[in-house]
Short mmCIF file of C-alpha atoms in Angstrom, two decimals:
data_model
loop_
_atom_site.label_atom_id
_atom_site.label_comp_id
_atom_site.label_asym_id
_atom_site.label_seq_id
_atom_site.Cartn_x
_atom_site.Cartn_y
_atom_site.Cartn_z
CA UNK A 486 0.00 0.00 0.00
CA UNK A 487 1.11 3.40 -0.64
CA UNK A 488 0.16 6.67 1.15
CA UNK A 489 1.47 9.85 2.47
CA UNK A 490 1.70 10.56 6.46
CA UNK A 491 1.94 13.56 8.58
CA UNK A 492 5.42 14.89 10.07
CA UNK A 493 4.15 17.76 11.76
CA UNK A 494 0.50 17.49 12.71
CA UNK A 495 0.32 20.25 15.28
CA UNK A 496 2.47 22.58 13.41
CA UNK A 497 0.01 24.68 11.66
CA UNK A 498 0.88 23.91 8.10
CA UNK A 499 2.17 20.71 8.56
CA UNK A 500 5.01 18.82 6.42
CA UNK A 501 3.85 15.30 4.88
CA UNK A 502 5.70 12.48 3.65
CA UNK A 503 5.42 9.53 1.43
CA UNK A 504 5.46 5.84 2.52
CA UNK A 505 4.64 2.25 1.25
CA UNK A 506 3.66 -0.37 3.40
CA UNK A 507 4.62 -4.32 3.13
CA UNK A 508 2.15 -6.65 4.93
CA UNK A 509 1.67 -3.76 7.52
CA UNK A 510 5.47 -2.72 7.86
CA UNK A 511 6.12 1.02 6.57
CA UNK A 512 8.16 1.67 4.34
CA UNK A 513 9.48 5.66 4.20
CA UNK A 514 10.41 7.21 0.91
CA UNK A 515 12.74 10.59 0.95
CA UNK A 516 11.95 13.99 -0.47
CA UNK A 517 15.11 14.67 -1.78
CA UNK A 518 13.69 17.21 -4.69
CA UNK A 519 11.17 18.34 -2.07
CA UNK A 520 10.90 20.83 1.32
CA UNK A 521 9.66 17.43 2.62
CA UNK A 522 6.38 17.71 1.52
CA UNK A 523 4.74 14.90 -0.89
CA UNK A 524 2.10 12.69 -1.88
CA UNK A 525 1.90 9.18 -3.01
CA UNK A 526 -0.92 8.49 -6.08
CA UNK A 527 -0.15 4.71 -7.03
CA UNK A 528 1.94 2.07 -6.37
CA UNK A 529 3.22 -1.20 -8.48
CA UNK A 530 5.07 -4.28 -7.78
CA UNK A 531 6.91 -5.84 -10.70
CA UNK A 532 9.71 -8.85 -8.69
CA UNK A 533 11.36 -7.45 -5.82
CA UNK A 534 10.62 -3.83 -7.28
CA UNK A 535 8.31 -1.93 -5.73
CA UNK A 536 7.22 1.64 -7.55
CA UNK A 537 5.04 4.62 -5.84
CA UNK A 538 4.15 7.72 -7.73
CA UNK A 539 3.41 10.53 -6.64
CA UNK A 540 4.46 14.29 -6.38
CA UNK A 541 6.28 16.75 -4.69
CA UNK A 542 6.93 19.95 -3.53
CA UNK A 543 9.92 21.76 -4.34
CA UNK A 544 11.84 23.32 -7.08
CA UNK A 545 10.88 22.08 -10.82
CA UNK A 546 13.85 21.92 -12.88
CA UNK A 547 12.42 20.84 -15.92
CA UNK A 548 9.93 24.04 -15.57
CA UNK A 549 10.11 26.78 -18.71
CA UNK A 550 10.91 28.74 -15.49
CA UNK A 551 12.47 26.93 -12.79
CA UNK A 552 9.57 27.31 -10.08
CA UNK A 553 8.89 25.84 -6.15
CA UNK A 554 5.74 24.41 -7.14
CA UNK A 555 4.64 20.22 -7.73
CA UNK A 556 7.06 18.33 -9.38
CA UNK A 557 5.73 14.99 -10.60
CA UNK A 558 8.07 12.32 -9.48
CA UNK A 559 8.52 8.16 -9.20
CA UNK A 560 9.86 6.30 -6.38
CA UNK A 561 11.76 3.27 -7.18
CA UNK A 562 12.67 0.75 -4.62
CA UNK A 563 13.40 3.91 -2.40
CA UNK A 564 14.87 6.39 -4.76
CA UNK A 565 13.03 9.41 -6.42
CA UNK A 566 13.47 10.75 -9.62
CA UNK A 567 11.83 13.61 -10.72
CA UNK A 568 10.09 13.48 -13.70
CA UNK A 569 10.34 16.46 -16.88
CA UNK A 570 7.41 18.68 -17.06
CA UNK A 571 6.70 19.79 -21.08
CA UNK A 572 7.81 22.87 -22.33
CA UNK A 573 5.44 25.33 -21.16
CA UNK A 574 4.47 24.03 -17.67
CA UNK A 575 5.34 24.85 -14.21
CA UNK A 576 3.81 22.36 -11.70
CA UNK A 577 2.31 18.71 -11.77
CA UNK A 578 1.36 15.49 -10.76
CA UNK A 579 1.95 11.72 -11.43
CA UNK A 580 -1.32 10.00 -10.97
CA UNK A 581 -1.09 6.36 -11.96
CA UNK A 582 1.29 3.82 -12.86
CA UNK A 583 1.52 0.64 -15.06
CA UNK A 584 4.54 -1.65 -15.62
CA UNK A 585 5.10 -4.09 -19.13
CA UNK A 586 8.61 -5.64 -18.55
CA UNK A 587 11.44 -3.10 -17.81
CA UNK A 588 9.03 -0.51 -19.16
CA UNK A 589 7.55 2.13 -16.86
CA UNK A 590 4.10 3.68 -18.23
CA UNK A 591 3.23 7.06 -15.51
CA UNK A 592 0.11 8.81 -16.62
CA UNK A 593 -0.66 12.25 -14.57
CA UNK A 594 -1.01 15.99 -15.90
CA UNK A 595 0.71 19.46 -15.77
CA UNK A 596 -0.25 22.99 -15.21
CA UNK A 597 0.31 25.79 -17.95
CA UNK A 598 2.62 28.52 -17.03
CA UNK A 599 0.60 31.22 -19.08
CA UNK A 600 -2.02 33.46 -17.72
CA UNK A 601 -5.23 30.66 -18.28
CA UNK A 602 -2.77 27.92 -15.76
CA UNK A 603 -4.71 25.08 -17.85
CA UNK A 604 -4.24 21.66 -17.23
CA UNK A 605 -2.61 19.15 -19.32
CA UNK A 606 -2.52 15.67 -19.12
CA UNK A 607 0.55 13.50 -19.88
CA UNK A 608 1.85 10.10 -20.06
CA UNK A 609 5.62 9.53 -19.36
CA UNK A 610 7.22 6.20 -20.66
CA UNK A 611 10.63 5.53 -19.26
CA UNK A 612 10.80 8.79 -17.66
CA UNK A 613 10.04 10.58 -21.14
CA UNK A 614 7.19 12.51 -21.46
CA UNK A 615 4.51 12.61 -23.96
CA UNK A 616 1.68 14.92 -24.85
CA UNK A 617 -1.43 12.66 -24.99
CA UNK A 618 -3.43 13.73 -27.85
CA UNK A 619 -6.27 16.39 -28.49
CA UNK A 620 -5.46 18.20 -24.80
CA UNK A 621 -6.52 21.93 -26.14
CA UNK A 622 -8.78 21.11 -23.37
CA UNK A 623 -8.88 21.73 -19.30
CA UNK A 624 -7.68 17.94 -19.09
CA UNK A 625 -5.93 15.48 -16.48
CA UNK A 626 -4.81 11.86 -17.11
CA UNK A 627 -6.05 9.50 -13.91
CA UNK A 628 -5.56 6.14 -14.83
CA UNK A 629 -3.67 4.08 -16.86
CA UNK A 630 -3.62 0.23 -18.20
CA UNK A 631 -1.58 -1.75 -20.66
CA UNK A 632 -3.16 -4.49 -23.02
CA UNK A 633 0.38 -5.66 -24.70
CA UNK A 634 1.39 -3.01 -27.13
CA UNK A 635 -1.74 -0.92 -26.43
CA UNK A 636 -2.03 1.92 -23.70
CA UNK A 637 -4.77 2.95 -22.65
CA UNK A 638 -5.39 6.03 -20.40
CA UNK A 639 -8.20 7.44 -18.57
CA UNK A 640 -8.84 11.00 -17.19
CA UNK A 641 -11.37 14.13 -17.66
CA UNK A 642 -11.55 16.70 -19.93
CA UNK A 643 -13.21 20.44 -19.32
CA UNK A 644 -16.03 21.19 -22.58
CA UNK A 645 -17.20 24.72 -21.46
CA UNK A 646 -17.00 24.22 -17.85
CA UNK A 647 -18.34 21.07 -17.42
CA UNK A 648 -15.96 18.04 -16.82
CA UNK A 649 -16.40 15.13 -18.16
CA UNK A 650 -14.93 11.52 -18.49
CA UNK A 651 -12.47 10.60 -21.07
CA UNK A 652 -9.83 7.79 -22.13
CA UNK A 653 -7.46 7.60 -25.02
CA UNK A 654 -6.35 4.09 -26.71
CA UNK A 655 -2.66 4.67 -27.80
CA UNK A 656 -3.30 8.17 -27.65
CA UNK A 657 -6.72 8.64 -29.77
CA UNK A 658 -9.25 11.08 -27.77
CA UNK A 659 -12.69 9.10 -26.94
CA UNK A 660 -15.06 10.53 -24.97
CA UNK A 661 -18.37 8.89 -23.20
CA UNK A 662 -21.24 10.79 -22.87
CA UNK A 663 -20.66 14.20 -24.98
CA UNK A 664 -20.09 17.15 -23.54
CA UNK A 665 -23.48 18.01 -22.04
CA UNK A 666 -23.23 16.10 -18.22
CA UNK A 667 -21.05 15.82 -15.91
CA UNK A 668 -19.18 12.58 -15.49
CA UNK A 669 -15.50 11.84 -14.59
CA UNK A 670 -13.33 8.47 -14.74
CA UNK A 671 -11.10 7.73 -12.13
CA UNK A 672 -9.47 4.36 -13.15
CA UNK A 673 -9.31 1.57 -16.00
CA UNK A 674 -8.17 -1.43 -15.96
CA UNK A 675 -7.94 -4.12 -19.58
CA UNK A 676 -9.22 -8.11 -18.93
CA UNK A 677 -7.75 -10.67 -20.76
CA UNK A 678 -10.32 -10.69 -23.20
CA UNK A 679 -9.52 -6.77 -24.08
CA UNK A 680 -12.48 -5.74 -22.60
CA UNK A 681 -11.77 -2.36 -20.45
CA UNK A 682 -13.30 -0.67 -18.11
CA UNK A 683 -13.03 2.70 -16.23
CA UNK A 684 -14.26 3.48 -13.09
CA UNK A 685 -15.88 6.97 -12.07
CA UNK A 686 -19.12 9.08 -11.85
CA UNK A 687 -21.58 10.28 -13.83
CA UNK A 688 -24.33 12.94 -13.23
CA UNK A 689 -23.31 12.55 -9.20
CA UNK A 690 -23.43 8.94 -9.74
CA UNK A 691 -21.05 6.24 -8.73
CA UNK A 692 -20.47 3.87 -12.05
CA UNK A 693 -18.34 2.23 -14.53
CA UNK A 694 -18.05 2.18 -17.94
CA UNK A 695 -17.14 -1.46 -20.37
CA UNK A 696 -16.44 -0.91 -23.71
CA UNK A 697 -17.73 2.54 -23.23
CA UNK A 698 -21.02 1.16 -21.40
CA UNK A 699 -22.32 2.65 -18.64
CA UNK A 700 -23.37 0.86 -15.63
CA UNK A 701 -24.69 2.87 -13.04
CA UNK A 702 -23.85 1.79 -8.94
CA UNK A 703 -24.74 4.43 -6.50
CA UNK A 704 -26.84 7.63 -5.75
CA UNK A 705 -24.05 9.72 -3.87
CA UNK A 706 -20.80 10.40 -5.45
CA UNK A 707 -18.29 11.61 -2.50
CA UNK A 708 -15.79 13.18 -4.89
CA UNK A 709 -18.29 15.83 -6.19
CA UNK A 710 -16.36 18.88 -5.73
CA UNK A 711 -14.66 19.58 -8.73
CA UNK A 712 -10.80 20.78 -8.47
CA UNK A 713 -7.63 19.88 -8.86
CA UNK A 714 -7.25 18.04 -5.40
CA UNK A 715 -10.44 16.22 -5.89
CA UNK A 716 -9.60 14.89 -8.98
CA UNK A 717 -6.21 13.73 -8.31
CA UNK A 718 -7.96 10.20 -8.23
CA UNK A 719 -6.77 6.83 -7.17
CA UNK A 720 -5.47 4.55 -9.48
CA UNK A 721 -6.94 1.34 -8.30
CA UNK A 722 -10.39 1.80 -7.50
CA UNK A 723 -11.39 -0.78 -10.32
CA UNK A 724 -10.38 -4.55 -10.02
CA UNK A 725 -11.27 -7.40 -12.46
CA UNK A 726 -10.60 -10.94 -11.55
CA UNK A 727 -12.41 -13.86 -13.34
CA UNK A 728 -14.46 -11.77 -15.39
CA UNK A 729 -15.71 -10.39 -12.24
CA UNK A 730 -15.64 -6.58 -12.09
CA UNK A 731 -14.64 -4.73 -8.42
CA UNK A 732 -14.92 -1.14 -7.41
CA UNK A 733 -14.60 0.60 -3.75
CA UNK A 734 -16.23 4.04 -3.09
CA UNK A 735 -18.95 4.87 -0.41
CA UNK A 736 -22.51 5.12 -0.57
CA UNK A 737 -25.50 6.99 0.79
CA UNK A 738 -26.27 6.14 3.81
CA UNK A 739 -30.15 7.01 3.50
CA UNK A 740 -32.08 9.64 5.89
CA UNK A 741 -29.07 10.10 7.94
CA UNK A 742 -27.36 13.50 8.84
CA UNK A 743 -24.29 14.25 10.57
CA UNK A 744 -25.01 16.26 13.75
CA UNK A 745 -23.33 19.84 13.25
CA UNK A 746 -20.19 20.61 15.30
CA UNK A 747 -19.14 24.11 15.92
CA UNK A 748 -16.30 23.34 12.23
CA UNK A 749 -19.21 22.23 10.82
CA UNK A 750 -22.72 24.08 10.88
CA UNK A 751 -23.91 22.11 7.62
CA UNK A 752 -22.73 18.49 7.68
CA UNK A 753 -23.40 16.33 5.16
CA UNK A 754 -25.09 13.16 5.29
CA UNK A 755 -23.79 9.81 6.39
CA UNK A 756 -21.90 7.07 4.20
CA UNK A 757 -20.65 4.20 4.15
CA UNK A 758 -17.94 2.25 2.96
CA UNK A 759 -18.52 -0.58 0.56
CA UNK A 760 -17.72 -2.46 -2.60
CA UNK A 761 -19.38 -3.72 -5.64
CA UNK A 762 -19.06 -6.91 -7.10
CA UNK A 763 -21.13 -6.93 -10.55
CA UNK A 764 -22.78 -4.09 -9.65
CA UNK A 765 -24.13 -6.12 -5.93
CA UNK A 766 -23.05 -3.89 -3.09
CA UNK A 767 -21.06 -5.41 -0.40
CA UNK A 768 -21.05 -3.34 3.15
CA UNK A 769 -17.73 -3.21 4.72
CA UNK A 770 -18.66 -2.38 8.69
CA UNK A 771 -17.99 1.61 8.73
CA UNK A 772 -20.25 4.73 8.70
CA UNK A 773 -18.83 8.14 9.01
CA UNK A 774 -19.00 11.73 7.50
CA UNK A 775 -18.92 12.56 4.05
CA UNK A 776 -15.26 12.65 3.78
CA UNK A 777 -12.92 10.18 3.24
CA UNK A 778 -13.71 6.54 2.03
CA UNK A 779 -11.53 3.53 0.22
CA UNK A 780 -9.37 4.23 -2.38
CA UNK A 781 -8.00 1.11 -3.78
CA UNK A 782 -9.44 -2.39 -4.45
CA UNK A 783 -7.53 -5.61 -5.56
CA UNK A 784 -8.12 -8.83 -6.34
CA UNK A 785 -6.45 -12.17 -5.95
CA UNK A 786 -8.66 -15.19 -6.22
CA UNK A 787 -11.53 -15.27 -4.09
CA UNK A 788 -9.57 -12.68 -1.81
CA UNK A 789 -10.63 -9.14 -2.22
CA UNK A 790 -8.24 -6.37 -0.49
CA UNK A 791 -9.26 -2.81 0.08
CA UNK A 792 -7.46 0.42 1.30
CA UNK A 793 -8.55 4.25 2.68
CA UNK A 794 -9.13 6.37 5.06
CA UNK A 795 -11.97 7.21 7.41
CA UNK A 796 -11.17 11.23 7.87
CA UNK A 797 -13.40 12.21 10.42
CA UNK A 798 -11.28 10.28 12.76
CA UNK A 799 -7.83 10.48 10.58
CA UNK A 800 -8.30 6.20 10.18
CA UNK A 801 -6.50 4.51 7.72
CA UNK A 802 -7.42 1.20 7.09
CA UNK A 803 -7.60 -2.07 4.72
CA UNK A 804 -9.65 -4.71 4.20
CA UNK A 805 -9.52 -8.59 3.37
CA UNK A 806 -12.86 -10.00 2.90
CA UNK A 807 -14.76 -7.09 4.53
CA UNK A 808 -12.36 -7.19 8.27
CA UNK A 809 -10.98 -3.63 8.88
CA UNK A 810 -7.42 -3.34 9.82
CA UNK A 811 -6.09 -0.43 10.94
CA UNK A 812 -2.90 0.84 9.61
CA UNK A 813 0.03 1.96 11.57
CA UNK A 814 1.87 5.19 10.94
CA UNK A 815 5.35 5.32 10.18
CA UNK A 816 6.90 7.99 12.96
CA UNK A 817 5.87 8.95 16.39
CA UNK A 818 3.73 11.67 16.67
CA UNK A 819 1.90 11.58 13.30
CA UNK A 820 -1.13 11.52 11.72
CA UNK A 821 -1.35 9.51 8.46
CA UNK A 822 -2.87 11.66 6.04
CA UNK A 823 -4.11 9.20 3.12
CA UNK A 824 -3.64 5.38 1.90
CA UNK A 825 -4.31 5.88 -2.02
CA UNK A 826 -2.95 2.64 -3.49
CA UNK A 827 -2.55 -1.18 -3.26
CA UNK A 828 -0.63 -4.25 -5.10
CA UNK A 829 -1.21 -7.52 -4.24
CA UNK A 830 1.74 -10.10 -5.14
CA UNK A 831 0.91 -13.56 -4.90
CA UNK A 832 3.90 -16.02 -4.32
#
């Protein structure tokens, strides 16, 4: 699991850090481009190499104008390496990851340094980056997935102010549902029959898409907000194993209301956390606010693992097979701030 923990949590503005954990034994990752603070997106396993991406905060030499701003970078077993932003943009993130022999795919975005500061997204293979086609766009990349030689990448594109959910197949633009609604894809992942699908929301709606169809799961989408923190999404909320499709998020939790706190005069309403298997929600145990939630599913066999974070109490947690386990931070004192990724090796 990969994640990003608190140094400093009574220090006002507090410092974070980046981390991977083995079977429950953390893992810390340096900063070395960085004024030590980061954030991990992903994580992959390929052997005995483990890979976390991520970004962080300090100053972007591959920037038009070198710049303390995000720098998109990888972790490999230990060791960062920052990776080049495109001529023309100042700040970024890496957002997903996907490995194909000694080749490292890292899909994510960058930020324009000219007065509109649009975003961009971008795929880098082997630390190289690439434009990914038709980006005049407002657009981020949030998930990527290989299918031998083809790559394909999910994200969200801006059409007039309203976002809406895209993917590209070896970099050819498709989107879903026009331009009219709002919808927004968070993951993708390619069977073995070439079938893909992408995880997201549509209309406020938790759903996936195969083969471009839509297949609505929820009635409350927990990501609504639209910005660029929001939709620096997860990479593996979308799992399929045995031509059985997986996806973590939260759901409505029906004609219940937070009671308001004096930080909170308007709470939203209850959730909780769950999965679907083939569309059949699956409870995991755990109410709370409307912050928070999983963020990564996987699947090995009939074993199903799931990470996040329950924020109104600052709980990271995973699952196997629906039992919570709480996960331990890294340094003493420290809040862990988010657990955004999972692989799952089997030996």
């Amino acid at each position: 699991m990969a994640g990003d923990y608190q140094l400093q949590p009574n220090a006002g503005m507090p410092q974070t850090a980046v981390a991977y954990w083995k079977n429950g034994t953390a893992v810390t990752l340096p900063s070395i481009v960085g004024n030590g603070t980061s954030h991990a997106q992903g994580i992959s396993v390929s052997g005995t190499d483990v890979y976390v991406v991520g970004y962080d905060h300090g100053t972007n030499i591959s920037a038009t104008v070198p710049t303390t701003s995000g720098v998109p970078c990888i972790w490999k077993n230990g060791v960062e390496q920052q990776l080049p932003i495109p001529v023309g943009g100042f700040t970024g993130a890496a957002t997903a990851i996907a490995l194909s022999g000694t080749d490292v795919y890292v899909a994510g975005f960058f930020v324009t340094n000219d007065a509109t500061q649009s975003r961009r997204a971008v795929m880098w293979k082997n630390g190289v980056a690439t434009m990914i086609a038709f980006n005049k766009f407002d657009s981020i990349a949030t998930g990527i997935a290989l299918d031998g030689t083809d790559v394909y990448i999910c994200g969200n594109s801006v059409f007039n102010g309203i976002t809406c959910a895209v993917y590209w197949k070896n970099n050819t633009w498709h989107p879903f549902a026009g331009t009219t609604a709002t919808s927004r894809a968070s993951a993708i992942v390619v069977d073995a029959l070439h079938n893909y699908y992408i995880s997201g929301a549509s209309n406020g709606q938790a759903c996936y898409w195969k083969d471009a169809n839509i297949k609505l799961l929820s009635t409350y989408d927990y990501d609504a907000p639209i910005n660029a923190q929001s939709e620096l999404f997860c990479s593996n909320n979308i799992a399929v194993s045995n031509n059985n499709v997986y996806i973590c998020g939260v759901d409505l939790l029906t004609g219940l209301v937070n009671p308001p706190d004096p930080d909170d005069p308007n709470p939203g309403p209850q959730v909780q956390i769950v999965y679907w298997k083939n569309g059949q929600e699956v409870g995991l145990g755990q109410q709370f606010d409307n912050t928070g939630g999983p963020a990564s599913i996987a699947v090995i066999g009939d074993q199903v693992y799931t990470t996040g974070i329950i924020e109104l109490d600052s709980f990271p947690f995973y699952t196997i097979n629906q039992n919570l386990v709480p996960v331990n931070s890294p340094v003493t004192p420290s809040t862990i701030l988010n657990i955004r990724g999972i692989a799952v090796m089997q030996h």
